[in-house]
Coordinates of C-alpha atoms in Angstrom, one line a residue:
X1399 CA -21.6 10.2 5.2
X1400 CA -18.4 11.3 6.9
X1401 CA -15.3 9.4 5.8
X1402 CA -14.2 6.5 7.9
X1403 CA -10.7 7.9 8.6
X1404 CA -12.2 10.8 10.5
X1405 CA -13.3 8.6 13.4
X1406 CA -9.7 8.1 14.8
X1407 CA -10.4 4.3 15.0
X1408 CA -8.7 2.1 12.5
X1409 CA -9.1 -1.2 14.3
X1410 CA -10.5 -3.0 17.4
X1411 CA -9.0 -5.6 19.7
X1412 CA -10.8 -9.0 20.1
X1413 CA -9.8 -10.2 23.6
X1414 CA -10.8 -13.8 22.8
X1415 CA -11.5 -16.6 25.2
X1416 CA -8.3 -16.6 27.2
X1417 CA -5.1 -14.5 27.7
X1418 CA -3.1 -17.6 28.8
X1419 CA -0.4 -18.2 26.0
X1420 CA -0.2 -21.9 27.0
X1421 CA -3.8 -22.3 26.0
X1422 CA -3.5 -20.8 22.6
X1423 CA -2.3 -23.9 20.7
X1424 CA -5.0 -26.0 22.5
X1425 CA -7.7 -23.5 21.5
X1426 CA -6.4 -23.3 18.0
X1427 CA -6.4 -27.1 17.5
X1428 CA -9.9 -27.4 19.2
X1429 CA -11.6 -24.8 17.1
X1430 CA -9.9 -25.8 13.9
X1431 CA -11.1 -29.4 14.2
X1432 CA -14.6 -28.2 15.1
X1433 CA -14.7 -25.8 12.1
X1434 CA -13.5 -28.6 9.7
X1435 CA -16.1 -31.0 11.1
X1436 CA -18.8 -28.3 10.7
X1437 CA -17.8 -27.5 7.1
X1438 CA -17.3 -31.2 6.0
X1439 CA -20.5 -32.4 7.7
X1440 CA -22.7 -29.7 6.3
X1441 CA -21.2 -29.9 2.8
X1442 CA -21.8 -33.7 2.8
X1443 CA -25.5 -33.1 3.5
X1444 CA -25.7 -30.5 0.7
X1445 CA -24.0 -32.9 -1.7
X1446 CA -26.3 -35.8 -0.7
X1447 CA -29.4 -33.7 -1.2
X1448 CA -28.3 -32.4 -4.6
X1449 CA -27.1 -35.8 -6.0
X1450 CA -30.0 -38.0 -4.8
X1451 CA -33.3 -37.4 -6.5
X1452 CA -35.1 -39.2 -3.7
X1453 CA -34.1 -36.3 -1.4
X1454 CA -35.6 -33.6 -3.7
X1455 CA -38.4 -33.0 -1.3
X1456 CA -39.3 -29.8 0.7
X1457 CA -37.9 -31.2 4.0
X1458 CA -34.4 -31.9 2.5
X1459 CA -34.5 -28.7 0.4
X1460 CA -34.8 -26.7 3.6
X1461 CA -32.2 -28.9 5.3
X1462 CA -29.7 -28.2 2.6
X1463 CA -30.4 -24.5 3.0
X1464 CA -29.9 -24.8 6.7
X1465 CA -26.6 -26.6 6.2
X1466 CA -25.3 -23.9 3.9
X1467 CA -26.3 -21.3 6.4
X1468 CA -24.5 -23.2 9.2
X1469 CA -21.3 -23.2 7.1
X1470 CA -21.6 -19.5 6.4
X1471 CA -22.5 -18.7 10.0
X1472 CA -19.4 -20.5 11.3
X1473 CA -17.2 -18.9 8.6
X1474 CA -18.0 -15.4 9.8
X1475 CA -16.3 -15.9 13.2
X1476 CA -14.0 -19.0 13.4
X1477 CA -11.5 -18.3 10.7
X1478 CA -10.7 -14.8 12.1
X1479 CA -10.3 -16.3 15.6
X1480 CA -8.0 -19.0 14.2
X1481 CA -5.8 -16.4 12.5
X1482 CA -5.6 -14.3 15.7
X1483 CA -4.7 -17.4 17.7
X1484 CA -2.0 -18.5 15.3
X1485 CA -0.5 -15.0 14.9
X1486 CA -0.9 -14.1 18.6
X1487 CA -2.7 -11.0 17.5
X1488 CA -6.0 -9.6 18.8
X1489 CA -6.7 -6.9 16.1
X1490 CA -9.5 -6.7 13.6
X1491 CA -9.8 -3.7 11.2
X1492 CA -12.7 -1.3 11.4
X1493 CA -14.0 -2.4 8.0
X1494 CA -13.5 -6.1 9.0
X1495 CA -15.4 -5.6 12.2
X1496 CA -18.4 -4.1 10.3
X1497 CA -18.3 -6.8 7.7
X1498 CA -18.2 -9.5 10.4
X1499 CA -21.1 -7.9 12.2
X1500 CA -23.2 -7.7 9.1
X1501 CA -22.7 -11.3 7.9
X1502 CA -23.1 -12.6 11.5
X1503 CA -26.5 -10.9 11.7
X1504 CA -27.4 -12.1 8.2
X1505 CA -26.8 -15.8 8.9
X1506 CA -28.0 -15.8 12.5
X1507 CA -31.4 -14.4 11.5
X1508 CA -31.5 -16.6 8.4
X1509 CA -30.9 -19.7 10.5
X1510 CA -33.7 -18.7 12.9
X1511 CA -36.2 -18.2 10.0
X1512 CA -35.2 -21.4 8.3
X1513 CA -35.9 -23.3 11.5
X1514 CA -39.3 -21.7 11.7
X1515 CA -40.0 -22.7 8.0
X1516 CA -38.9 -26.3 8.7
X1517 CA -41.2 -26.4 11.7
X1518 CA -44.1 -25.3 9.4
X1519 CA -43.0 -28.0 6.9
X1520 CA -43.3 -30.7 9.6
X1521 CA -46.6 -29.3 10.8
X1522 CA -48.1 -29.7 7.3
X1523 CA -46.5 -33.2 6.8
X1524 CA -48.0 -34.5 10.1
X1525 CA -51.3 -32.7 10.3
X1526 CA -52.1 -32.7 6.5
X1527 CA -50.2 -35.7 5.0
X1528 CA -52.6 -36.1 2.1
X1529 CA -52.2 -32.5 1.0
X1530 CA -48.5 -32.2 1.9
X1531 CA -47.1 -32.0 -1.7
X1532 CA -49.9 -29.7 -2.8
X1533 CA -49.3 -27.2 0.1
X1534 CA -45.5 -27.4 0.2
X1535 CA -45.1 -27.0 -3.6
X1536 CA -41.7 -26.1 -5.1
X1537 CA -43.0 -22.6 -5.7
X1538 CA -43.9 -22.1 -2.1
X1539 CA -40.6 -23.6 -0.9
X1540 CA -38.7 -21.2 -3.1
X1541 CA -40.8 -18.3 -1.9
X1542 CA -40.3 -19.1 1.8
X1543 CA -36.5 -19.4 1.3
X1544 CA -36.4 -16.1 -0.7
X1545 CA -38.5 -14.3 1.9
X1546 CA -36.3 -15.6 4.8
X1547 CA -33.2 -14.5 3.1
X1548 CA -34.7 -11.0 2.3
X1549 CA -35.7 -10.4 5.9
X1550 CA -32.3 -11.5 7.1
X1551 CA -30.5 -9.3 4.6
X1552 CA -32.5 -6.2 5.5
X1553 CA -32.0 -6.9 9.2
X1554 CA -28.2 -7.2 8.7
X1555 CA -28.2 -4.0 6.8
X1556 CA -30.0 -2.3 9.6
X1557 CA -27.4 -3.5 12.0
X1558 CA -24.7 -2.2 9.7
X1559 CA -26.3 1.2 9.5
X1560 CA -26.8 1.4 13.3
X1561 CA -23.1 0.8 13.9
X1562 CA -22.0 3.1 11.1
X1563 CA -23.3 6.3 12.6
X1564 CA -20.6 6.2 15.3
X1565 CA -18.4 8.0 12.7
X1566 CA -20.9 10.6 11.6
X1567 CA -22.2 13.9 12.8
X1568 CA -25.5 13.8 14.7
X1569 CA -28.4 15.2 12.8
X1570 CA -28.8 18.1 15.2
X1571 CA -25.4 19.4 14.2
X1572 CA -26.3 19.9 10.6
X1573 CA -27.9 23.3 11.3
X1574 CA -31.1 22.2 9.5
X1575 CA -34.3 22.3 11.6
X1576 CA -36.8 22.3 8.7
X1577 CA -37.2 21.8 4.9
X1578 CA -39.3 23.7 2.4
X1579 CA -41.6 21.6 0.2
X1580 CA -42.0 23.7 -3.0
X1581 CA -45.2 21.7 -4.0
X1582 CA -46.8 21.6 -7.4
X1583 CA -47.1 25.3 -8.2
X1584 CA -45.9 28.7 -6.9
X1585 CA -48.9 30.5 -8.5
X1586 CA -51.0 31.8 -5.5
X1587 CA -54.2 31.8 -7.7
X1588 CA -53.9 28.0 -8.1
X1589 CA -53.6 27.3 -4.3
X1590 CA -57.4 27.2 -3.6
X1591 CA -58.0 25.1 -6.7
X1592 CA -55.3 22.6 -5.7
X1593 CA -56.5 22.5 -2.1
X1594 CA -60.1 21.7 -3.2
X1595 CA -58.9 19.2 -5.8
X1596 CA -56.7 17.2 -3.5
X1597 CA -59.0 17.4 -0.5
X1598 CA -61.8 15.9 -2.6
X1599 CA -59.5 13.2 -4.0
X1600 CA -58.3 12.3 -0.5
X1601 CA -61.8 12.1 0.9
X1602 CA -62.9 9.8 -2.0
X1603 CA -59.8 7.7 -1.3
X1604 CA -60.5 7.3 2.4
X1605 CA -64.2 6.7 1.9
X1606 CA -63.9 4.3 -0.9
X1607 CA -61.3 2.1 0.7
X1608 CA -63.0 2.2 4.1
X1609 CA -66.2 1.0 2.4
X1610 CA -64.3 -2.0 1.0
X1611 CA -62.9 -2.8 4.4
X1612 CA -66.3 -2.5 6.0
X1613 CA -67.9 -4.7 3.3
X1614 CA -65.2 -7.5 3.8
X1615 CA -65.5 -7.3 7.6
X1616 CA -69.3 -7.3 7.8
X1617 CA -70.1 -9.9 5.1
X1618 CA -69.2 -13.5 6.0
X1619 CA -69.3 -14.5 2.3
X1620 CA -66.2 -12.3 1.8
X1621 CA -64.2 -14.0 4.5
X1622 CA -62.0 -15.7 2.0
X1623 CA -58.3 -15.1 1.1
X1624 CA -58.9 -12.9 -1.9
X1625 CA -61.0 -10.4 0.0
X1626 CA -58.8 -10.6 3.1
X1627 CA -55.8 -9.5 1.0
X1628 CA -58.1 -6.8 -0.7
X1629 CA -59.0 -5.3 2.7
X1630 CA -55.3 -5.2 3.6
X1631 CA -54.6 -3.5 0.3
X1632 CA -57.4 -0.9 1.0
X1633 CA -56.0 -0.2 4.4
X1634 CA -52.5 0.3 2.9
X1635 CA -54.0 2.7 0.3
X1636 CA -55.5 4.8 3.0
X1637 CA -52.3 4.9 5.0
X1638 CA -50.2 5.5 1.8
X1639 CA -52.3 8.6 0.9
X1640 CA -52.3 9.9 4.5
X1641 CA -48.5 10.1 4.6
X1642 CA -48.5 12.9 2.0
X1643 CA -51.8 14.5 1.2
X1644 CA -52.8 16.0 4.7
X1645 CA -49.4 17.8 5.0
X1646 CA -49.8 19.1 1.5
X1647 CA -53.3 20.3 2.3
X1648 CA -52.1 22.1 5.5
X1649 CA -49.3 23.8 3.6
X1650 CA -51.8 24.9 0.8
X1651 CA -54.3 26.3 3.4
X1652 CA -51.7 28.1 5.5
X1653 CA -49.6 29.3 2.5
X1654 CA -46.6 27.7 4.1
X1655 CA -44.0 25.4 2.6
X1656 CA -42.2 24.2 5.7
X1657 CA -41.9 20.7 7.2
X1658 CA -39.8 20.0 10.3
X1659 CA -36.7 17.8 10.1
X1660 CA -38.4 15.2 12.3
X1661 CA -41.6 15.5 10.3
X1662 CA -39.7 15.0 7.0
X1663 CA -38.0 11.8 8.4
X1664 CA -41.3 10.5 9.7
X1665 CA -43.0 11.1 6.4
X1666 CA -40.2 9.4 4.5
X1667 CA -40.3 6.4 6.7
X1668 CA -44.0 5.8 6.5
X1669 CA -44.1 6.6 2.8
X1670 CA -41.5 3.8 2.2
X1671 CA -43.3 1.5 4.5
X1672 CA -46.7 1.7 2.8
X1673 CA -45.2 1.9 -0.8
X1674 CA -43.3 -1.4 -0.4
X1675 CA -46.2 -3.0 1.5
X1676 CA -48.5 -2.2 -1.4
X1677 CA -46.1 -3.7 -3.8
X1678 CA -45.7 -6.9 -1.8
X1679 CA -49.5 -7.2 -1.2
X1680 CA -50.1 -7.0 -4.9
X1681 CA -47.6 -9.9 -5.4
X1682 CA -49.3 -12.0 -2.7
X1683 CA -52.7 -11.3 -4.4
X1684 CA -51.2 -12.4 -7.8
X1685 CA -50.0 -15.7 -6.1
X1686 CA -53.6 -16.1 -4.7
X1687 CA -55.1 -15.7 -8.2
X1688 CA -52.5 -18.2 -9.6
X1689 CA -53.5 -20.9 -7.1
X1690 CA -57.3 -20.1 -7.6
X1691 CA -57.1 -20.5 -11.4
X1692 CA -54.4 -23.1 -11.8
X1693 CA -55.2 -25.3 -8.8
X1694 CA -58.9 -24.6 -8.0
X1695 CA -59.6 -28.0 -6.3
X1696 CA -56.7 -27.4 -3.8
X1697 CA -57.2 -23.6 -3.4
X1698 CA -58.6 -23.6 0.2
X1699 CA -56.0 -26.2 1.2
X1700 CA -53.0 -24.2 -0.2
X1701 CA -54.2 -20.7 0.6
X1702 CA -55.4 -21.5 4.2
X1703 CA -55.9 -18.9 6.9
X1704 CA -52.5 -19.7 8.4
X1705 CA -50.7 -19.0 5.2
X1706 CA -52.7 -15.9 4.6
X1707 CA -51.7 -14.5 8.0
X1708 CA -48.1 -15.5 7.4
X1709 CA -47.9 -13.8 4.0
X1710 CA -49.4 -10.6 5.3
X1711 CA -47.1 -10.6 8.3
X1712 CA -44.0 -11.3 6.2
X1713 CA -45.0 -8.5 3.8
X1714 CA -45.4 -6.0 6.6
X1715 CA -42.1 -7.2 8.2
X1716 CA -40.1 -6.7 5.0
X1717 CA -41.7 -3.3 4.4
X1718 CA -41.0 -2.2 8.0
X1719 CA -37.3 -3.2 7.8
X1720 CA -36.9 -1.4 4.5
X1721 CA -38.5 1.8 5.8
X1722 CA -36.2 1.7 8.8
X1723 CA -33.3 1.3 6.4
X1724 CA -34.4 4.4 4.6
X1725 CA -34.8 6.3 7.9
X1726 CA -31.3 5.4 9.0
X1727 CA -29.8 6.3 5.7
X1728 CA -31.2 9.8 5.8
X1729 CA -30.7 10.4 9.5
X1730 CA -26.9 10.0 8.9
X1731 CA -26.8 12.7 6.3
X1732 CA -25.5 16.2 6.8
X1733 CA -27.6 19.0 5.2
X1734 CA -26.3 22.5 4.4
X1735 CA -27.9 25.8 3.5
X1736 CA -30.1 24.5 0.6
X1737 CA -33.3 23.0 2.2
X1738 CA -35.7 23.4 -0.7
X1739 CA -37.3 20.2 -1.9
X1740 CA -38.9 20.5 -5.3
X1741 CA -41.7 18.1 -4.4
X1742 CA -44.9 18.0 -2.3
X1743 CA -43.5 15.4 0.1
X1744 CA -40.1 14.3 1.4
X1745 CA -38.8 12.0 -1.3
X1746 CA -35.6 10.0 -0.6
X1747 CA -33.9 10.8 -3.9
X1748 CA -34.5 14.6 -3.5
X1749 CA -33.1 14.5 0.1
X1750 CA -29.9 12.7 -1.1
X1751 CA -29.5 15.5 -3.7
X1752 CA -29.7 18.2 -1.1
X1753 CA -27.2 16.5 1.2
X1754 CA -23.6 17.8 1.4
X1755 CA -22.4 14.4 2.7
X1756 CA -21.0 11.6 0.5
X1757 CA -24.0 9.7 -0.6
X1758 CA -22.3 7.0 -2.7
X1759 CA -23.1 4.1 -0.3
X1760 CA -26.7 5.4 0.1
X1761 CA -27.2 5.4 -3.6
X1762 CA -25.9 1.9 -3.9
X1763 CA -28.2 0.7 -1.1
X1764 CA -31.2 2.5 -2.8
X1765 CA -30.6 0.7 -6.1
X1766 CA -29.9 -2.6 -4.3
X1767 CA -33.1 -2.4 -2.3
X1768 CA -35.1 -1.1 -5.3
X1769 CA -33.9 -4.0 -7.4
X1770 CA -34.9 -6.6 -4.7
X1771 CA -38.2 -5.1 -3.5
X1772 CA -39.2 -3.7 -6.8
X1773 CA -37.9 -6.2 -9.3
X1774 CA -38.6 -9.4 -7.4
X1775 CA -42.3 -8.6 -6.7
X1776 CA -42.8 -7.4 -10.3
X1777 CA -41.2 -10.6 -11.6
X1778 CA -43.4 -12.7 -9.3
X1779 CA -46.5 -10.9 -10.7
X1780 CA -45.4 -11.4 -14.3
X1781 CA -44.7 -15.0 -13.7
X1782 CA -48.0 -15.6 -12.0
X1783 CA -50.0 -14.0 -14.8
X1784 CA -48.0 -15.8 -17.4
X1785 CA -49.1 -19.1 -15.8
X1786 CA -52.7 -17.8 -15.4
X1787 CA -53.0 -16.8 -19.0
X1788 CA -51.5 -20.1 -20.2
X1789 CA -54.0 -22.0 -18.0
X1790 CA -57.0 -19.9 -19.1
X1791 CA -56.1 -20.4 -22.8
X1792 CA -56.4 -24.2 -22.3
X1793 CA -60.0 -23.8 -21.1
X1794 CA -62.3 -24.9 -24.0
X1795 CA -65.5 -23.0 -23.2
X1796 CA -65.7 -19.2 -23.6
X1797 CA -67.8 -18.9 -20.4
X1798 CA -65.0 -20.6 -18.5
X1799 CA -62.4 -18.2 -20.0
X1800 CA -64.5 -15.2 -19.2
X1801 CA -65.1 -16.3 -15.6
X1802 CA -61.4 -17.0 -15.1
X1803 CA -60.4 -13.6 -16.5
X1804 CA -63.1 -11.8 -14.4
X1805 CA -61.6 -13.1 -11.2
X1806 CA -58.2 -11.5 -11.9
X1807 CA -59.2 -8.6 -14.1
X1808 CA -59.5 -6.1 -11.2
X1809 CA -56.2 -7.0 -9.7
X1810 CA -54.4 -6.9 -13.0
X1811 CA -55.8 -3.4 -13.6
X1812 CA -54.6 -2.2 -10.2
X1813 CA -51.1 -3.7 -10.8
X1814 CA -50.8 -2.0 -14.2
X1815 CA -52.0 1.3 -12.7
X1816 CA -49.6 1.2 -9.7
X1817 CA -46.4 -0.1 -11.5
X1818 CA -47.2 1.8 -14.7
X1819 CA -47.5 5.2 -13.1
X1820 CA -44.5 4.5 -10.8
X1821 CA -42.2 3.4 -13.6
X1822 CA -43.5 6.3 -15.7
X1823 CA -42.6 8.8 -13.0
X1824 CA -39.0 7.5 -12.7
X1825 CA -38.5 7.2 -16.4
X1826 CA -39.8 10.7 -17.0
X1827 CA -37.6 12.1 -14.2
X1828 CA -34.6 10.4 -15.8
X1829 CA -35.3 11.9 -19.2
X1830 CA -36.6 15.3 -18.1
X1831 CA -34.5 17.7 -15.9
X1832 CA -37.6 19.5 -14.6
X1833 CA -38.1 18.6 -10.9
X1834 CA -41.6 20.2 -10.9
X1835 CA -42.7 17.9 -13.7
X1836 CA -41.5 14.9 -11.7
X1837 CA -43.6 16.1 -8.7
X1838 CA -46.7 16.5 -10.9
X1839 CA -46.2 13.0 -12.3
X1840 CA -45.8 11.5 -8.8
X1841 CA -49.4 12.6 -8.1
X1842 CA -50.4 9.6 -10.3
X1843 CA -49.1 6.8 -8.0
X1844 CA -49.3 8.6 -4.7
X1845 CA -52.8 10.1 -5.0
X1846 CA -54.7 8.9 -8.1
X1847 CA -53.9 5.2 -7.9
X1848 CA -55.1 4.8 -4.2
X1849 CA -58.3 6.7 -5.2
X1850 CA -59.1 4.6 -8.2
X1851 CA -58.5 1.2 -6.6
X1852 CA -61.9 1.0 -4.8
X1853 CA -63.7 1.9 -8.0
X1854 CA -61.8 -0.7 -9.9
X1855 CA -62.6 -3.4 -7.4
X1856 CA -66.2 -2.4 -6.6
X1857 CA -67.4 -1.7 -10.2
X1858 CA -65.9 -5.0 -11.6
X1859 CA -66.7 -7.2 -8.6
X1860 CA -70.2 -8.5 -8.0
X1861 CA -69.5 -9.8 -4.5
X1862 CA -68.2 -6.4 -3.3
X1863 CA -71.2 -4.6 -4.9
X1864 CA -73.6 -7.0 -3.3
X1865 CA -72.0 -6.7 0.1
X1866 CA -72.1 -2.9 -0.2
X1867 CA -75.8 -2.9 -1.2
X1868 CA -76.6 -5.2 1.8
X1869 CA -74.9 -2.7 4.1
X1870 CA -76.9 0.2 2.7
X1871 CA -80.2 -1.7 2.9
X1872 CA -79.5 -2.6 6.6
X1873 CA -78.7 1.0 7.5
X1874 CA -81.4 2.8 5.6

């Protein structure tokens, strides 16, 4: 990014509510008293909920979160206004303005989402009173609060990045109209072999995942949460592969390495979208298996269609916001003469290395987002399977253990394949200095994993195989 001091703007002027100097003391006293009442009242609610065990229920848990958000929301604006009123100043620094905007967006969206969650809590309490504590379990309450905060944080970062570009060169001034994707090999004799190999793998990926989607849609026996999430994962796998493989096939066939600047940004955005969506859907599926095995009698009550739709929508929303963040980060960069990407698709880390802008903030954001949207889902999956394994080990009969393991074996295999290959790529790239080896290793999680997922689920799952056989029999 360009440095902030090149904008010519070091501060803004907040005109406030009135220019009348006689009103300044009145406004100061009024807003100071309102702020103190806001802080004191909400802190008393938080203290009451924490100290009284009778209030350790979902409704008061969300209320305490809302009170903390209210205090933070007021603190983003009122103290600065009070300082300006007291000092008869209207200025706010450039950095202070960006900080205020970011935190204002964060707590405004968080308040809105918490109110939505509280409305859902009241819906369950009134419409399903007997199952209230089962549905609104502490685990779900924590998950809803964490998801609300994550969405709000990503949205506030988007607002920050949208305002930040006012001090940066527009992308069309970088002098770069296209990039060169070096691909997997420069050997011309290997090009036809690579084209045939990746074309066949892509067709198998699309066909296999579409068959799973068709089986779930056409068979009413599969209209249950586990297979609804599976169909969403299959659709994500197809989309994930489509962001990279077709462009690689075109370049191999035409003996070209170019991709336009707009095409590179588009590919990066959709790649981030479907990569994070796949990770979140796997976490949701792990939670689904946790409830099915640890709470089988309440499974259909907890994992109801409303919650399934909510989890899928939230996963897509978080992934979309994250991909937009990646888009904004790259669109602000300036690129110089070197436009060769040692990969077969536009990878974010490679683009940052090619940039001649200062990428310090971008790298911090990447690690921060990776820690949240990579570490948190993986931690959730590990926690879910820890609970699942401990629950299975308490089952006395061997048949019961086998049945329980068989319901989550396919998902666990897919999780290990996706995260194992992904972590392997980044660990190998950190150890090895060869960019081409990193590109070859990336084939595992971008091409191989989506191709193998349908085989893992169909070969290990009797319901899927039965549904596919019924479709074949009906057609032929």
